mmCIF file of C-alpha atoms in Angstrom:
data_model
loop_
_atom_site.group_PDB
_atom_site.id
_atom_site.type_symbol
_atom_site.label_atom_id
_atom_site.label_comp_id
_atom_site.label_asym_id
_atom_site.label_seq_id
_atom_site.Cartn_x
_atom_site.Cartn_y
_atom_site.Cartn_z
ATOM 1 C CA UNK A 1 -0.134 1.992 -30.744
ATOM 2 C CA UNK A 2 2.195 3.172 -32.727
ATOM 3 C CA UNK A 3 5.454 4.808 -31.046
ATOM 4 C CA UNK A 4 4.654 8.518 -32.042
ATOM 5 C CA UNK A 5 2.246 8.504 -29.921
ATOM 6 C CA UNK A 6 2.609 6.368 -26.822
ATOM 7 C CA UNK A 7 2.529 7.848 -23.337
ATOM 8 C CA UNK A 8 4.697 9.698 -22.196
ATOM 9 C CA UNK A 9 3.992 8.234 -18.618
ATOM 10 C CA UNK A 10 1.744 5.903 -16.210
ATOM 11 C CA UNK A 11 -0.029 9.245 -14.825
ATOM 12 C CA UNK A 12 -1.436 9.967 -18.330
ATOM 13 C CA UNK A 13 -2.867 7.251 -19.110
ATOM 14 C CA UNK A 14 -3.906 6.920 -15.480
ATOM 15 C CA UNK A 15 -5.373 10.015 -15.421
ATOM 16 C CA UNK A 16 -7.269 9.641 -18.956
ATOM 17 C CA UNK A 17 -5.031 11.677 -21.036
ATOM 18 C CA UNK A 18 -4.022 9.423 -22.954
ATOM 19 C CA UNK A 19 -7.419 8.163 -24.119
ATOM 20 C CA UNK A 20 -8.610 11.574 -24.607
ATOM 21 C CA UNK A 21 -5.768 12.450 -26.632
ATOM 22 C CA UNK A 22 -6.508 9.389 -28.339
ATOM 23 C CA UNK A 23 -10.067 9.872 -29.308
ATOM 24 C CA UNK A 24 -9.446 13.063 -29.981
ATOM 25 C CA UNK A 25 -7.203 12.578 -33.104
ATOM 26 C CA UNK A 26 -9.474 10.140 -33.862
ATOM 27 C CA UNK A 27 -12.243 12.023 -34.651
ATOM 28 C CA UNK A 28 -10.028 14.654 -36.131
ATOM 29 C CA UNK A 29 -9.494 12.242 -38.827
ATOM 30 C CA UNK A 30 -12.804 11.693 -38.921
ATOM 31 C CA UNK A 31 -14.136 14.740 -40.127
ATOM 32 C CA UNK A 32 -11.874 15.036 -42.536
ATOM 33 C CA UNK A 33 -12.370 12.014 -44.131
ATOM 34 C CA UNK A 34 -15.932 12.441 -43.567
ATOM 35 C CA UNK A 35 -16.533 9.119 -41.793
ATOM 36 C CA UNK A 36 -19.646 7.975 -39.848
ATOM 37 C CA UNK A 37 -18.269 6.045 -37.739
ATOM 38 C CA UNK A 38 -17.925 6.111 -34.020
ATOM 39 C CA UNK A 39 -15.219 7.546 -32.112
ATOM 40 C CA UNK A 40 -15.507 5.772 -29.323
ATOM 41 C CA UNK A 41 -15.752 1.871 -28.996
ATOM 42 C CA UNK A 42 -16.985 0.788 -25.814
ATOM 43 C CA UNK A 43 -13.538 -1.296 -25.303
ATOM 44 C CA UNK A 44 -12.112 2.516 -25.555
ATOM 45 C CA UNK A 45 -13.442 2.951 -22.072
ATOM 46 C CA UNK A 46 -12.931 2.313 -19.148
ATOM 47 C CA UNK A 47 -14.165 1.622 -14.902
ATOM 48 C CA UNK A 48 -12.622 3.878 -12.962
ATOM 49 C CA UNK A 49 -12.450 3.281 -8.764
ATOM 50 C CA UNK A 50 -11.007 5.261 -6.277
ATOM 51 C CA UNK A 51 -10.840 5.458 -2.508
ATOM 52 C CA UNK A 52 -8.520 7.432 0.192
ATOM 53 C CA UNK A 53 -6.611 5.239 1.715
ATOM 54 C CA UNK A 54 -3.132 5.653 3.701
ATOM 55 C CA UNK A 55 -2.484 8.332 2.792
ATOM 56 C CA UNK A 56 -3.195 7.964 -0.631
ATOM 57 C CA UNK A 57 -5.266 7.293 -3.183
ATOM 58 C CA UNK A 58 -5.944 3.761 -4.635
ATOM 59 C CA UNK A 59 -7.269 3.346 -8.132
ATOM 60 C CA UNK A 60 -8.680 0.538 -9.671
ATOM 61 C CA UNK A 61 -9.614 0.504 -13.760
ATOM 62 C CA UNK A 62 -11.476 -2.013 -15.694
ATOM 63 C CA UNK A 63 -12.470 -2.617 -19.208
ATOM 64 C CA UNK A 64 -15.938 -1.025 -19.639
ATOM 65 C CA UNK A 65 -17.615 -4.146 -20.906
ATOM 66 C CA UNK A 66 -16.170 -6.180 -18.000
ATOM 67 C CA UNK A 67 -18.441 -9.153 -17.057
ATOM 68 C CA UNK A 68 -20.312 -9.880 -13.984
ATOM 69 C CA UNK A 69 -20.541 -7.399 -10.958
ATOM 70 C CA UNK A 70 -17.298 -5.671 -10.943
ATOM 71 C CA UNK A 71 -18.040 -2.997 -9.774
ATOM 72 C CA UNK A 72 -19.035 -4.260 -6.497
ATOM 73 C CA UNK A 73 -16.254 -6.512 -7.061
ATOM 74 C CA UNK A 74 -13.911 -3.353 -6.996
ATOM 75 C CA UNK A 75 -15.710 -1.982 -4.153
ATOM 76 C CA UNK A 76 -14.583 -5.175 -2.435
ATOM 77 C CA UNK A 77 -11.172 -4.626 -3.583
ATOM 78 C CA UNK A 78 -10.647 -1.600 -1.611
ATOM 79 C CA UNK A 79 -13.057 -2.140 1.497
ATOM 80 C CA UNK A 80 -9.486 -4.858 1.771
ATOM 81 C CA UNK A 81 -6.807 -1.855 1.188
ATOM 82 C CA UNK A 82 -9.247 -0.286 4.171
ATOM 83 C CA UNK A 83 -9.301 -3.440 6.438
ATOM 84 C CA UNK A 84 -6.044 -3.356 6.231
ATOM 85 C CA UNK A 85 -4.763 -0.114 6.975
ATOM 86 C CA UNK A 86 -6.965 -0.629 10.046
ATOM 87 C CA UNK A 87 -4.388 -3.552 11.104
ATOM 88 C CA UNK A 88 -1.364 -1.621 9.955
ATOM 89 C CA UNK A 89 -2.280 2.155 10.485
ATOM 90 C CA UNK A 90 0.331 3.599 12.938
ATOM 91 C CA UNK A 91 -1.289 6.030 12.675
ATOM 92 C CA UNK A 92 -4.830 5.296 14.364
ATOM 93 C CA UNK A 93 -5.012 4.409 18.192
ATOM 94 C CA UNK A 94 -7.262 1.612 17.884
ATOM 95 C CA UNK A 95 -5.432 -0.507 15.234
ATOM 96 C CA UNK A 96 -3.757 -3.945 15.615
ATOM 97 C CA UNK A 97 -0.626 -2.804 15.272
ATOM 98 C CA UNK A 98 -1.173 0.262 17.663
ATOM 99 C CA UNK A 99 -2.001 -2.550 20.114
ATOM 100 C CA UNK A 100 0.781 -4.297 20.242
ATOM 101 C CA UNK A 101 3.118 -1.383 20.111
ATOM 102 C CA UNK A 102 1.138 -0.241 23.575
ATOM 103 C CA UNK A 103 0.949 -3.381 25.243
ATOM 104 C CA UNK A 104 4.201 -5.258 24.469
ATOM 105 C CA UNK A 105 5.576 -2.970 27.103
ATOM 106 C CA UNK A 106 4.387 -4.231 29.382
ATOM 107 C CA UNK A 107 5.394 -7.976 27.713
ATOM 108 C CA UNK A 108 3.878 -10.442 25.565
ATOM 109 C CA UNK A 109 0.761 -10.207 23.883
ATOM 110 C CA UNK A 110 -1.246 -12.368 21.546
ATOM 111 C CA UNK A 111 -1.335 -10.701 18.162
ATOM 112 C CA UNK A 112 -3.569 -11.054 15.014
ATOM 113 C CA UNK A 113 -2.542 -14.649 13.086
ATOM 114 C CA UNK A 114 -2.033 -12.065 9.786
ATOM 115 C CA UNK A 115 -0.181 -9.627 11.854
ATOM 116 C CA UNK A 116 2.075 -12.694 13.233
ATOM 117 C CA UNK A 117 2.566 -13.814 9.337
ATOM 118 C CA UNK A 118 3.853 -10.047 8.663
ATOM 119 C CA UNK A 119 5.873 -9.684 11.118
ATOM 120 C CA UNK A 120 7.683 -13.347 10.342
ATOM 121 C CA UNK A 121 7.478 -11.945 5.883
ATOM 122 C CA UNK A 122 9.447 -8.310 7.941
ATOM 123 C CA UNK A 123 12.183 -10.442 9.989
ATOM 124 C CA UNK A 124 12.634 -12.534 6.925
ATOM 125 C CA UNK A 125 13.498 -9.554 5.119
ATOM 126 C CA UNK A 126 15.728 -7.845 7.520
ATOM 127 C CA UNK A 127 17.588 -10.813 7.230
ATOM 128 C CA UNK A 128 17.965 -11.313 3.702
ATOM 129 C CA UNK A 129 18.875 -7.539 3.731
ATOM 130 C CA UNK A 130 21.671 -7.647 6.465
ATOM 131 C CA UNK A 131 19.212 -5.257 8.207
ATOM 132 C CA UNK A 132 18.451 -2.751 5.774
ATOM 133 C CA UNK A 133 14.806 -3.289 6.079
ATOM 134 C CA UNK A 134 13.888 -2.774 9.692
ATOM 135 C CA UNK A 135 10.530 -3.511 11.404
ATOM 136 C CA UNK A 136 11.223 -1.725 14.331
ATOM 137 C CA UNK A 137 12.902 1.943 12.576
ATOM 138 C CA UNK A 138 9.865 3.260 14.544
ATOM 139 C CA UNK A 139 11.392 5.526 16.688
ATOM 140 C CA UNK A 140 14.191 6.353 14.023
ATOM 141 C CA UNK A 141 11.269 7.547 12.152
ATOM 142 C CA UNK A 142 9.402 9.897 15.338
ATOM 143 C CA UNK A 143 13.366 11.289 15.872
ATOM 144 C CA UNK A 144 13.446 12.301 12.302
ATOM 145 C CA UNK A 145 10.046 13.625 12.525
ATOM 146 C CA UNK A 146 8.266 11.971 9.727
ATOM 147 C CA UNK A 147 5.364 11.374 12.352
ATOM 148 C CA UNK A 148 4.272 14.679 12.877
ATOM 149 C CA UNK A 149 5.071 15.788 8.795
ATOM 150 C CA UNK A 150 7.776 17.993 10.651
ATOM 151 C CA UNK A 151 10.965 16.585 9.578
ATOM 152 C CA UNK A 152 14.743 17.271 10.970
ATOM 153 C CA UNK A 153 17.988 16.428 11.423
ATOM 154 C CA UNK A 154 18.740 14.596 15.042
ATOM 155 C CA UNK A 155 22.737 14.745 16.624
ATOM 156 C CA UNK A 156 24.400 12.086 16.634
ATOM 157 C CA UNK A 157 23.820 11.526 20.779
ATOM 158 C CA UNK A 158 20.071 11.424 20.007
ATOM 159 C CA UNK A 159 20.439 8.275 16.548
ATOM 160 C CA UNK A 160 22.713 6.364 19.357
ATOM 161 C CA UNK A 161 19.761 6.201 22.489
ATOM 162 C CA UNK A 162 17.070 5.443 19.774
ATOM 163 C CA UNK A 163 18.521 2.637 18.301
ATOM 164 C CA UNK A 164 19.219 1.459 21.501
ATOM 165 C CA UNK A 165 15.345 0.586 20.558
ATOM 166 C CA UNK A 166 15.244 0.057 17.250
ATOM 167 C CA UNK A 167 16.687 -3.996 15.681
ATOM 168 C CA UNK A 168 13.803 -6.838 14.146
ATOM 169 C CA UNK A 169 16.549 -9.060 16.461
ATOM 170 C CA UNK A 170 15.284 -8.325 19.312
ATOM 171 C CA UNK A 171 11.470 -9.005 18.438
ATOM 172 C CA UNK A 172 11.045 -12.335 19.498
ATOM 173 C CA UNK A 173 8.021 -14.300 18.487
ATOM 174 C CA UNK A 174 5.945 -17.852 19.730
ATOM 175 C CA UNK A 175 3.965 -18.688 16.777
ATOM 176 C CA UNK A 176 1.993 -21.338 18.889
ATOM 177 C CA UNK A 177 0.773 -19.419 21.242
ATOM 178 C CA UNK A 178 0.820 -16.731 18.976
ATOM 179 C CA UNK A 179 2.294 -13.916 20.572
ATOM 180 C CA UNK A 180 4.776 -11.348 20.277
ATOM 181 C CA UNK A 181 6.849 -10.138 22.285
ATOM 182 C CA UNK A 182 10.203 -7.351 22.541
ATOM 183 C CA UNK A 183 13.480 -8.061 24.059
ATOM 184 C CA UNK A 184 14.093 -4.198 24.252
ATOM 185 C CA UNK A 185 11.977 -1.224 26.178
ATOM 186 C CA UNK A 186 10.389 1.050 24.567
ATOM 187 C CA UNK A 187 10.659 -0.613 20.449
ATOM 188 C CA UNK A 188 8.010 -0.709 18.058
ATOM 189 C CA UNK A 189 7.111 -2.247 15.121
ATOM 190 C CA UNK A 190 6.287 -0.352 12.160
ATOM 191 C CA UNK A 191 4.205 -1.448 8.840
ATOM 192 C CA UNK A 192 4.852 1.867 6.540
ATOM 193 C CA UNK A 193 7.579 0.251 4.436
ATOM 194 C CA UNK A 194 5.457 -2.728 2.831
ATOM 195 C CA UNK A 195 1.590 -1.193 3.933
ATOM 196 C CA UNK A 196 0.737 -0.662 0.747
ATOM 197 C CA UNK A 197 2.363 -3.412 -1.234
ATOM 198 C CA UNK A 198 0.818 -5.475 0.664
ATOM 199 C CA UNK A 199 -2.679 -3.801 0.478
ATOM 200 C CA UNK A 200 -2.213 -3.620 -3.340
ATOM 201 C CA UNK A 201 -1.417 -7.646 -3.029
ATOM 202 C CA UNK A 202 -4.618 -8.671 -1.162
ATOM 203 C CA UNK A 203 -6.956 -6.120 -3.935
ATOM 204 C CA UNK A 204 -5.650 -8.154 -6.720
ATOM 205 C CA UNK A 205 -5.798 -11.420 -4.986
ATOM 206 C CA UNK A 206 -9.991 -10.498 -3.755
ATOM 207 C CA UNK A 207 -10.035 -9.305 -7.808
ATOM 208 C CA UNK A 208 -8.310 -12.681 -8.991
ATOM 209 C CA UNK A 209 -10.806 -14.073 -6.676
ATOM 210 C CA UNK A 210 -13.815 -12.506 -8.071
ATOM 211 C CA UNK A 211 -12.977 -14.101 -12.009
ATOM 212 C CA UNK A 212 -11.561 -10.837 -13.427
ATOM 213 C CA UNK A 213 -7.491 -11.020 -14.472
ATOM 214 C CA UNK A 214 -7.880 -7.852 -16.451
ATOM 215 C CA UNK A 215 -6.981 -4.869 -14.669
ATOM 216 C CA UNK A 216 -5.089 -2.183 -13.406
ATOM 217 C CA UNK A 217 -4.361 -1.272 -10.234
ATOM 218 C CA UNK A 218 -2.167 1.501 -7.720
ATOM 219 C CA UNK A 219 -1.776 3.020 -5.003
ATOM 220 C CA UNK A 220 -0.213 6.431 -4.745
ATOM 221 C CA UNK A 221 1.268 6.434 -8.518
ATOM 222 C CA UNK A 222 3.054 3.376 -7.855
#
C-alpha cells in the first residue's frame, strides 16, 4: 500500500470503504490497460461477523479464505461477549453484578469465581491509579444521570452525600470463601469502564484457542 492510498482512519478500513476504493482504482487501471486479470482476488476479501452487545457493535473480520470452520468460531467468540455482558451488566436485573449489588446490602454474599477475579483486578487498578479508577463509582454515575441517559450537574452537597457510598477500599473480599462484602451501606460495583475490554480479551482468547492468528476485532470502534 503506497502512502497516497493509506486509509484515512480505522472506520474506513473496518467498513470496507478502503477495499472498495482500492477495487475501484484497480478497475480503472485495468480498463485503461485492457487487462483480463480479475480485479478482486480471494485474498482481497474479508469475512465480517457482528453482534450488538454492551450498547455497541462488536465486530470480527477474518480473511475470506481462512482455513477451517472460522464462521462458527467467530460466532463462539461473540457468544463470549454476550456471556460477559450477562455477567457484568448493571442494566440487566438477572446479571451476576446486579445480583451482588442487591444481596450485599444485607451482608456477605457468595459470588461467581470469574467475578471475584475481576474484582481483584479492579481493586489493584484502584491502588495503582491512586484512586483514579474506582469500581464502586456506580452511585456517582447514577447521580450525574449517566444511567438514565439524562446527564445533569449535581450540587456539591449531593456529591458529598454520595461519596459516602464510594470507595474500592471498602470492598471486602474473602477469596477462600469466595465472598464479597461492602463495608459501607448503599455501595455498588460497576464494570462499565473495563467490561468491553475484558469482553474483547475473552473473544480474542476464543479465536486464538481455535487456531486463528490473523483477525481484527473491536467493540464500538475501539
